[in-house]
Coordinates of C-alpha atoms in Angstrom, one line a residue:
M1 CA -69.0 -211.6 145.1
Y2 CA -68.9 -211.4 141.3
R3 CA -68.4 -207.7 140.4
T4 CA -66.4 -208.1 137.2
T5 CA -67.6 -208.6 133.7
P6 CA -67.1 -211.6 131.5
V7 CA -64.2 -210.9 129.2
V8 CA -63.8 -212.6 125.8
V9 CA -60.9 -210.4 124.7
C10 CA -59.0 -208.1 127.0
V11 CA -55.5 -207.0 126.1
R12 CA -52.9 -204.4 126.8
G13 CA -50.1 -203.4 124.5
E14 CA -47.6 -200.9 123.4
G15 CA -47.3 -199.2 120.0
R16 CA -44.1 -198.2 118.2
T17 CA -42.8 -194.7 117.4
S18 CA -42.9 -193.6 113.8
A19 CA -40.2 -191.5 112.1
S20 CA -42.2 -188.4 112.7
G21 CA -42.3 -189.1 116.5
G22 CA -46.0 -190.2 116.5
Q23 CA -47.1 -193.6 117.7
W24 CA -48.6 -195.9 115.2
G25 CA -50.5 -199.0 115.9
R26 CA -49.3 -202.3 114.5
L27 CA -52.4 -203.9 113.1
E28 CA -52.4 -207.7 113.0
T29 CA -55.5 -209.3 111.5
R30 CA -56.3 -212.9 112.5
G31 CA -58.6 -215.2 110.7
V32 CA -61.3 -217.2 112.5
D33 CA -59.0 -220.2 112.5
G34 CA -56.7 -218.3 114.9
L35 CA -53.8 -218.1 112.3
M36 CA -52.0 -214.9 111.8
G37 CA -53.0 -213.0 108.7
T38 CA -51.7 -209.7 107.3
A39 CA -49.8 -207.5 109.6
V40 CA -49.4 -203.8 108.6
A41 CA -48.1 -200.7 110.3
T42 CA -50.4 -197.8 109.5
P43 CA -51.6 -194.6 111.1
V44 CA -55.0 -194.9 112.9
R45 CA -57.3 -192.0 112.7
L46 CA -60.1 -191.0 115.0
S47 CA -63.2 -188.9 114.5
V48 CA -65.2 -187.7 117.5
R49 CA -68.4 -185.7 118.2
R50 CA -67.6 -183.1 120.8
D51 CA -69.9 -182.1 123.7
D52 CA -71.1 -179.1 121.6
E53 CA -72.0 -181.5 118.8
A54 CA -69.2 -180.3 116.5
V55 CA -67.4 -183.1 114.7
V56 CA -63.7 -183.3 114.8
E57 CA -62.3 -185.7 112.1
D58 CA -59.2 -187.6 111.3
L59 CA -57.2 -186.9 114.5
E60 CA -54.1 -189.0 115.0
W61 CA -55.3 -191.8 117.3
P62 CA -52.1 -192.0 119.5
S63 CA -52.2 -188.3 120.4
V64 CA -56.0 -187.7 120.9
P65 CA -56.4 -186.3 124.5
L66 CA -58.4 -188.5 126.8
G67 CA -60.2 -185.4 128.0
L68 CA -61.7 -185.0 124.5
L69 CA -62.9 -188.6 124.5
R70 CA -64.3 -188.3 128.0
E71 CA -66.7 -185.5 127.0
A72 CA -67.6 -187.1 123.6
R73 CA -71.2 -187.4 122.5
P74 CA -72.4 -190.6 120.9
W75 CA -71.2 -190.9 117.3
R76 CA -74.5 -192.3 116.0
T77 CA -78.0 -191.2 116.8
F78 CA -80.7 -193.7 117.5
R79 CA -81.8 -195.7 114.5
W80 CA -85.5 -196.5 114.6
F81 CA -87.2 -198.4 111.8
K82 CA -90.1 -200.8 111.4
G83 CA -89.1 -204.4 112.1
Q84 CA -85.7 -203.6 113.6
Q85 CA -84.2 -206.6 115.3
H86 CA -82.5 -204.7 118.1
Y87 CA -83.9 -202.8 121.1
S88 CA -82.5 -199.3 121.6
G89 CA -83.0 -197.0 124.6
T90 CA -81.5 -194.9 127.4
Y91 CA -80.4 -196.0 130.8
W92 CA -80.0 -193.6 133.8
S93 CA -76.5 -194.3 135.1
A94 CA -75.6 -193.8 138.7
T95 CA -72.0 -193.5 137.7
M96 CA -72.7 -190.7 135.3
G97 CA -75.7 -189.1 137.0
D98 CA -77.2 -188.9 133.5
H99 CA -78.6 -191.1 130.8
V100 CA -76.4 -193.3 128.6
I101 CA -77.7 -194.8 125.4
Y102 CA -77.6 -198.4 124.2
E103 CA -78.6 -200.0 120.9
S104 CA -79.5 -203.6 122.1
R105 CA -80.5 -205.5 125.2
L106 CA -77.0 -207.0 125.3
E107 CA -75.5 -203.5 125.3
L108 CA -77.8 -202.6 128.1
G109 CA -76.5 -205.6 130.0
R110 CA -72.9 -204.4 129.6
L111 CA -74.0 -200.9 130.7
L112 CA -75.5 -202.4 133.9
F113 CA -72.3 -204.2 134.7
A114 CA -70.3 -201.0 134.1
D115 CA -72.6 -199.0 136.3
F116 CA -72.3 -201.6 139.0
A117 CA -68.5 -201.8 139.0
P118 CA -67.0 -199.5 141.7
A119 CA -63.8 -199.1 139.6
V120 CA -65.6 -197.6 136.6
R121 CA -65.7 -193.8 137.0
H122 CA -67.0 -192.6 133.6
I123 CA -68.9 -194.2 130.7
V124 CA -69.1 -193.0 127.1
A125 CA -71.4 -194.7 124.6
Q126 CA -70.3 -194.9 121.0
P127 CA -67.3 -192.7 121.9
F128 CA -65.6 -192.3 118.5
L129 CA -65.0 -193.6 114.9
L130 CA -61.8 -195.4 114.3
K131 CA -60.4 -195.5 110.7
T132 CA -57.4 -197.1 109.2
D133 CA -56.1 -198.7 106.0
V134 CA -55.6 -202.4 106.1
D135 CA -54.4 -204.1 102.9
G136 CA -55.2 -201.0 100.9
K137 CA -58.8 -200.8 102.0
I138 CA -60.2 -198.2 104.4
R139 CA -61.6 -199.9 107.5
K140 CA -64.0 -198.1 109.9
H141 CA -65.4 -199.1 113.3
I142 CA -67.4 -197.4 116.1
P143 CA -66.8 -199.2 119.5
D144 CA -69.8 -199.5 121.8
Y145 CA -68.4 -198.1 125.0
L146 CA -65.3 -196.3 126.4
L147 CA -65.0 -197.0 130.2
L148 CA -62.7 -194.9 132.3
A149 CA -61.7 -197.0 135.3
D150 CA -59.2 -197.0 138.1
D151 CA -56.9 -199.2 136.2
G152 CA -57.1 -197.2 133.0
P153 CA -59.3 -196.8 129.9
M154 CA -61.1 -199.7 128.4
V155 CA -62.7 -199.8 124.9
V156 CA -65.6 -202.3 124.8
D157 CA -67.4 -204.0 121.9
V158 CA -70.6 -205.9 122.6
K159 CA -71.5 -208.8 120.3
P160 CA -73.6 -212.0 120.8
R161 CA -71.4 -215.0 121.1
R162 CA -73.0 -216.7 118.1
R163 CA -71.6 -213.9 115.9
L164 CA -68.1 -213.8 117.1
Q165 CA -66.8 -216.3 114.6
K166 CA -68.2 -214.5 111.6
P167 CA -65.1 -213.5 109.5
E168 CA -66.1 -209.9 109.1
V169 CA -66.7 -209.5 112.9
A170 CA -63.4 -211.3 113.8
F171 CA -61.5 -209.2 111.3
T172 CA -62.9 -205.9 112.7
F173 CA -62.3 -206.8 116.3
A174 CA -58.8 -207.9 115.4
W175 CA -57.6 -204.6 114.0
T176 CA -59.5 -202.7 116.6
R177 CA -57.8 -204.7 119.3
E178 CA -54.4 -203.8 117.9
A179 CA -55.3 -200.2 117.6
V180 CA -56.5 -199.9 121.2
A181 CA -53.5 -201.9 122.5
S182 CA -51.2 -199.5 120.7
R183 CA -52.1 -196.9 123.3
G184 CA -51.7 -199.3 126.2
W185 CA -55.4 -199.4 126.8
Q186 CA -57.6 -202.5 127.5
Y187 CA -59.9 -203.9 124.9
E188 CA -62.9 -206.1 125.6
V189 CA -65.3 -208.0 123.5
W190 CA -68.3 -208.7 125.7
S191 CA -70.9 -211.4 125.1
E192 CA -73.8 -213.0 127.0
P193 CA -72.9 -213.0 130.8
D194 CA -74.0 -215.5 133.5
P195 CA -77.8 -215.0 133.5
H196 CA -78.1 -215.1 137.3
V197 CA -75.4 -212.4 137.7
L198 CA -77.1 -210.2 135.1
E199 CA -80.6 -210.6 136.7
N200 CA -79.2 -209.9 140.2
I201 CA -77.4 -206.7 139.0
R202 CA -80.6 -205.7 137.1
F203 CA -82.6 -206.1 140.3
L204 CA -80.1 -204.2 142.4
A205 CA -80.0 -201.4 139.8
G206 CA -83.5 -200.5 141.1
Y207 CA -81.8 -199.3 144.3
R208 CA -79.0 -197.2 142.6
R209 CA -80.5 -193.7 143.1
D210 CA -78.9 -192.6 146.4
W211 CA -81.0 -189.5 146.9
L212 CA -84.1 -191.8 147.5
F213 CA -82.7 -193.1 150.7
D214 CA -82.8 -191.5 154.2
P215 CA -79.1 -190.6 154.8
D216 CA -79.5 -191.2 158.5
L217 CA -80.8 -194.7 157.9
V218 CA -78.1 -195.5 155.4
A219 CA -75.4 -194.2 157.9
A220 CA -76.8 -196.4 160.7
L221 CA -76.6 -199.5 158.4
R222 CA -73.1 -198.6 157.4
A223 CA -72.1 -198.4 161.0
A224 CA -73.6 -201.9 161.7
D225 CA -71.4 -205.0 161.6
L226 CA -72.9 -206.6 158.4
D227 CA -69.9 -208.8 157.7
G228 CA -71.1 -212.5 157.8
M229 CA -74.7 -211.6 158.3
P230 CA -77.4 -213.3 156.2
L231 CA -79.3 -210.9 154.0
G232 CA -82.6 -211.7 155.7
D233 CA -81.2 -210.7 159.1
A234 CA -79.9 -207.4 157.7
F235 CA -83.4 -206.6 156.6
R236 CA -84.5 -207.0 160.3
L237 CA -82.0 -204.6 161.7
L238 CA -83.2 -201.2 163.1
P239 CA -86.6 -202.4 164.2
E240 CA -87.6 -198.9 165.0
C241 CA -87.6 -198.1 161.3
P242 CA -90.2 -199.4 158.8
R243 CA -89.0 -202.8 157.4
P244 CA -89.4 -201.8 153.7
L245 CA -87.2 -198.8 154.2
V246 CA -84.5 -200.9 155.9
K247 CA -84.7 -203.6 153.2
S248 CA -84.3 -201.1 150.4
A249 CA -81.4 -199.4 152.1
V250 CA -79.6 -202.7 152.6
L251 CA -80.0 -203.4 148.9
H252 CA -78.7 -199.9 148.1
L253 CA -75.6 -200.8 150.1
L254 CA -75.2 -203.9 148.0
W255 CA -75.5 -201.9 144.8
S256 CA -73.1 -199.2 146.0
G257 CA -70.5 -201.8 147.0
H258 CA -70.4 -201.2 150.7
V259 CA -71.2 -204.9 151.2
T260 CA -71.0 -207.7 148.7
T261 CA -72.5 -211.2 148.3
A262 CA -72.5 -214.0 145.8
L263 CA -74.5 -213.1 142.7
D264 CA -74.2 -216.4 140.7
R265 CA -77.5 -217.6 142.0
P266 CA -80.8 -215.8 142.7
L267 CA -80.7 -213.6 145.7
S268 CA -82.3 -214.9 148.8
A269 CA -82.6 -214.2 152.6
A270 CA -79.8 -216.8 153.1
H271 CA -77.2 -214.9 151.1
V272 CA -74.3 -214.0 153.4
L273 CA -73.1 -210.4 153.3
R274 CA -69.4 -209.5 153.3
R275 CA -67.8 -206.2 153.9
A276 CA -66.1 -204.9 150.7
A277 CA -62.3 -205.1 150.7

């Protein structure tokens, strides 16, 4: 089953220690032709909006506590204006038990993938403002998401594939990548995913609210041997229970990761369930 996200850029890295003992990021800017451009060593600063809405500015990026970022509020507020080309909104995340904002339909897609991934434990939208000096000019960038997962933090930027080769976009993502890697974190640039996978996850997200399901019914399905069973047969289990309730509970188990199935084609009764590893 496909439960990971399409990754355009995903790196890990280590920074170097400055004379004062702080860790600086080595910022390497690459042109769209893939050739190495200017490489500079410079302090990276971070500004964050705390949970109480107070703004803390110009913190040293390598030493910012993860706990502060975990509780950060979105750096920007919604931007609404007549004729805007993007679609903003809020999504109720099962991972967070709360609403998370997005500023485009593509960002909403990445948010759905994050909410669906069992390894993701926490999601922060527009988590902070990064600022550094590259070639004598102050550069600023607000990533789209910070994901705290079992294998460590991941900073995510979301951008349509057609815009990735724009020089200003490539430049911004290059120095952001190096700054993130300097902390040993992952960095991802996320573009349009497989449409079948996205639509299947969007469909299953309708079954993400666990309090809507009878816990006894869910427990009975969890106890059943679903491994290798076609989805249609799973819907017919527990004949003493109303079929719509059984069907919705099975789909909830798919959302929650108790069972998996292939998502690269539209869901059907013939899809075979597999018990999650």
